Short mmCIF file of C-alpha atoms in Angstrom, two decimals:
data_model
loop_
_atom_site.label_atom_id
_atom_site.label_comp_id
_atom_site.label_asym_id
_atom_site.label_seq_id
_atom_site.Cartn_x
_atom_site.Cartn_y
_atom_site.Cartn_z
CA LEU X 1 -80.97 12.27 118.27
CA ASP X 2 -80.09 15.83 117.31
CA GLY X 3 -77.95 14.39 114.52
CA LEU X 4 -80.90 12.44 113.14
CA GLU X 5 -83.00 15.58 112.99
CA LEU X 6 -80.20 17.56 111.36
CA TYR X 7 -78.78 14.98 108.95
CA GLY X 8 -81.38 12.22 108.52
CA ARG X 9 -79.60 8.93 107.76
CA ASP X 10 -76.29 10.52 106.77
CA TRP X 11 -74.27 8.49 109.31
CA ARG X 12 -70.95 10.16 108.49
CA ALA X 13 -72.38 13.63 109.02
CA ILE X 14 -73.86 12.51 112.34
CA GLN X 15 -70.51 11.01 113.33
CA LYS X 16 -68.80 14.34 112.67
CA HIS X 17 -71.50 16.02 114.76
CA VAL X 18 -71.23 13.53 117.67
CA LYS X 19 -67.42 13.07 117.46
CA THR X 20 -67.27 10.38 120.19
CA ARG X 21 -68.76 7.43 118.29
CA THR X 22 -67.97 5.57 115.09
CA VAL X 23 -70.30 5.43 112.10
CA VAL X 24 -71.09 1.78 112.91
CA GLN X 25 -71.97 2.64 116.53
CA ILE X 26 -74.19 5.52 115.41
CA ARG X 27 -76.02 3.43 112.83
CA SER X 28 -76.52 0.60 115.33
CA HIS X 29 -77.89 3.00 117.96
CA ALA X 30 -80.21 4.57 115.40
CA GLN X 31 -81.54 1.19 114.28
CA LYS X 32 -82.35 0.26 117.89
CA TYR X 33 -84.04 3.64 118.32
CA PHE X 34 -86.07 3.07 115.12
CA LEU X 35 -87.24 -0.32 116.44
CA LYS X 36 -88.32 1.32 119.68
CA LEU X 37 -90.27 3.95 117.75
CA GLU X 38 -91.97 1.24 115.70
CA ARG X 39 -92.99 -0.63 118.87
CA LEU X 40 -94.46 2.61 120.21
CA GLY X 41 -96.38 3.16 116.97
CA ARG X 42 -94.37 6.27 116.05
CA SER X 43 -92.70 5.00 112.89
CA ASN X 44 -93.87 8.14 111.07
CA VAL X 45 -90.99 10.10 112.67
CA ILE X 46 -88.29 7.73 111.38
CA PRO X 47 -86.26 9.38 108.58
CA PRO X 48 -86.84 7.67 105.22
CA ARG X 49 -84.13 5.44 103.77
CA LYS X 50 -82.13 6.84 100.92
CA MET X 51 -83.10 5.10 97.74
CA PRO X 52 -80.04 4.03 95.75
CA THR X 53 -79.64 6.09 92.61
CA HIS X 54 -76.91 3.84 91.29
CA ALA X 55 -75.37 0.50 92.15
CA HIS X 56 -72.47 0.27 94.56
CA PRO X 57 -69.24 -0.47 92.63
CA ARG X 58 -68.93 -3.92 94.26
CA SER X 59 -72.60 -4.87 93.95
CA ASN X 60 -72.41 -5.94 90.29
CA GLY X 61 -75.39 -3.64 89.66
CA LYS X 62 -77.78 -5.81 91.68
CA VAL X 63 -79.76 -3.25 93.68
CA LYS X 64 -83.35 -4.17 94.39
CA ASN X 65 -85.95 -1.61 93.36
CA ASP X 66 -87.64 -1.56 96.77
CA GLY X 67 -84.43 -0.57 98.59
CA LYS X 68 -84.47 -3.68 100.78
CA PRO X 69 -81.34 -5.82 101.10
CA LYS X 70 -81.14 -8.88 98.90
CA LYS X 71 -81.88 -12.27 100.42
CA ARG X 72 -78.92 -14.32 101.56
CA GLN X 73 -77.51 -16.50 98.87
CA LYS X 74 -75.76 -19.79 99.49
CA TRP X 75 -72.11 -19.90 98.43
CA GLN X 76 -71.81 -21.64 95.09
CA PRO X 77 -69.15 -24.37 94.71
CA ASP X 78 -67.12 -22.27 92.25
CA GLU X 79 -67.21 -19.27 94.62
CA HIS X 80 -66.04 -21.45 97.51
CA GLU X 81 -63.23 -22.92 95.40
CA ARG X 82 -62.03 -19.41 94.47
CA PHE X 83 -62.28 -18.51 98.17
CA VAL X 84 -60.15 -21.51 99.25
CA GLN X 85 -57.52 -20.78 96.59
CA ALA X 86 -57.42 -17.12 97.62
CA ILE X 87 -57.01 -18.07 101.31
CA LYS X 88 -54.00 -20.20 100.31
CA MET X 89 -52.51 -17.35 98.28
CA TYR X 90 -53.34 -14.30 100.40
CA GLY X 91 -53.81 -15.59 103.94
CA ARG X 92 -56.17 -13.23 105.75
CA ASP X 93 -55.95 -10.31 103.33
CA TRP X 94 -59.72 -9.98 102.99
CA SER X 95 -59.64 -7.31 100.28
CA ARG X 96 -57.48 -9.41 98.00
CA ILE X 97 -59.65 -12.45 98.70
CA ARG X 98 -62.76 -10.40 97.85
CA ASP X 99 -61.17 -9.40 94.56
CA ALA X 100 -60.23 -13.02 93.80
CA VAL X 101 -63.73 -14.33 94.57
CA GLY X 102 -65.29 -11.42 92.71
CA THR X 103 -68.89 -11.92 93.81
CA ARG X 104 -68.84 -11.22 97.57
CA THR X 105 -68.14 -8.29 99.90
CA VAL X 106 -65.36 -8.22 102.49
CA THR X 107 -67.97 -8.73 105.22
CA GLN X 108 -69.31 -11.82 103.46
CA ILE X 109 -65.76 -13.10 102.95
CA CYS X 110 -64.92 -12.66 106.66
CA SER X 111 -68.10 -14.41 107.73
CA HIS X 112 -67.50 -17.30 105.35
CA ALA X 113 -63.87 -17.55 106.50
CA GLN X 114 -64.91 -17.73 110.15
CA LYS X 115 -67.28 -20.62 109.44
CA TYR X 116 -64.76 -22.31 107.15
CA PHE X 117 -61.99 -22.09 109.81
CA MET X 118 -64.32 -23.58 112.44
CA LYS X 119 -65.07 -26.45 110.06
CA LEU X 120 -61.35 -27.04 109.51
CA GLU X 121 -60.82 -27.09 113.29
CA ARG X 122 -63.59 -29.68 113.73
CA MET X 123 -61.98 -31.80 111.01
CA GLY X 124 -58.56 -31.53 112.71
CA GLN X 125 -57.05 -29.61 109.79
CA VAL X 126 -55.83 -26.56 111.72
CA ASP X 127 -52.65 -26.49 109.64
CA LEU X 128 -54.76 -25.19 106.73
CA ILE X 129 -55.91 -22.14 108.73
CA PRO X 130 -53.69 -19.12 107.98
CA LEU X 131 -52.11 -17.37 110.92
CA PRO X 132 -53.74 -14.10 111.99
CA ARG X 133 -52.20 -11.00 110.46
CA PRO X 134 -49.89 -9.17 112.87
CA ARG X 135 -51.57 -6.25 114.54
CA LYS X 136 -50.21 -2.79 113.89
CA ARG X 137 -48.72 -1.31 117.01
CA LYS X 138 -49.29 2.29 117.92
CA HIS X 139 -46.06 4.22 118.05
CA ASP X 140 -45.59 5.72 121.49
CA GLY X 141 -43.44 8.59 120.18
CA SER X 142 -40.31 7.71 122.15
#
């Protein structure tokens, strides 16, 4: 909470201040705290959202004027086809798949892949699901 007072919604600055949590954990905790404040009728103490001054490089310039996230959009057939081809070419390299699809974020790609793999399992086509990428092992220094 001290971090919120000091840095507002600058999650990275709060993470450096806290040191024991990730940016995602801090943002999640803050969002739950904001909901609690709203239920208590104290939403006036919630730090304002930063209004985007420019589009994110991967957003194709589509930032809404009110600062709210865009509504979910159904995957178009051409997007899905590019996705399937990229899965065949790159396996589970989500960044390369994102670049091949061109219209979705890595998070959206991962979510779509999860649902697509479940569909393939239901259809008995598990041979089309790429193997998980090998995990990097930590070197123990010996």
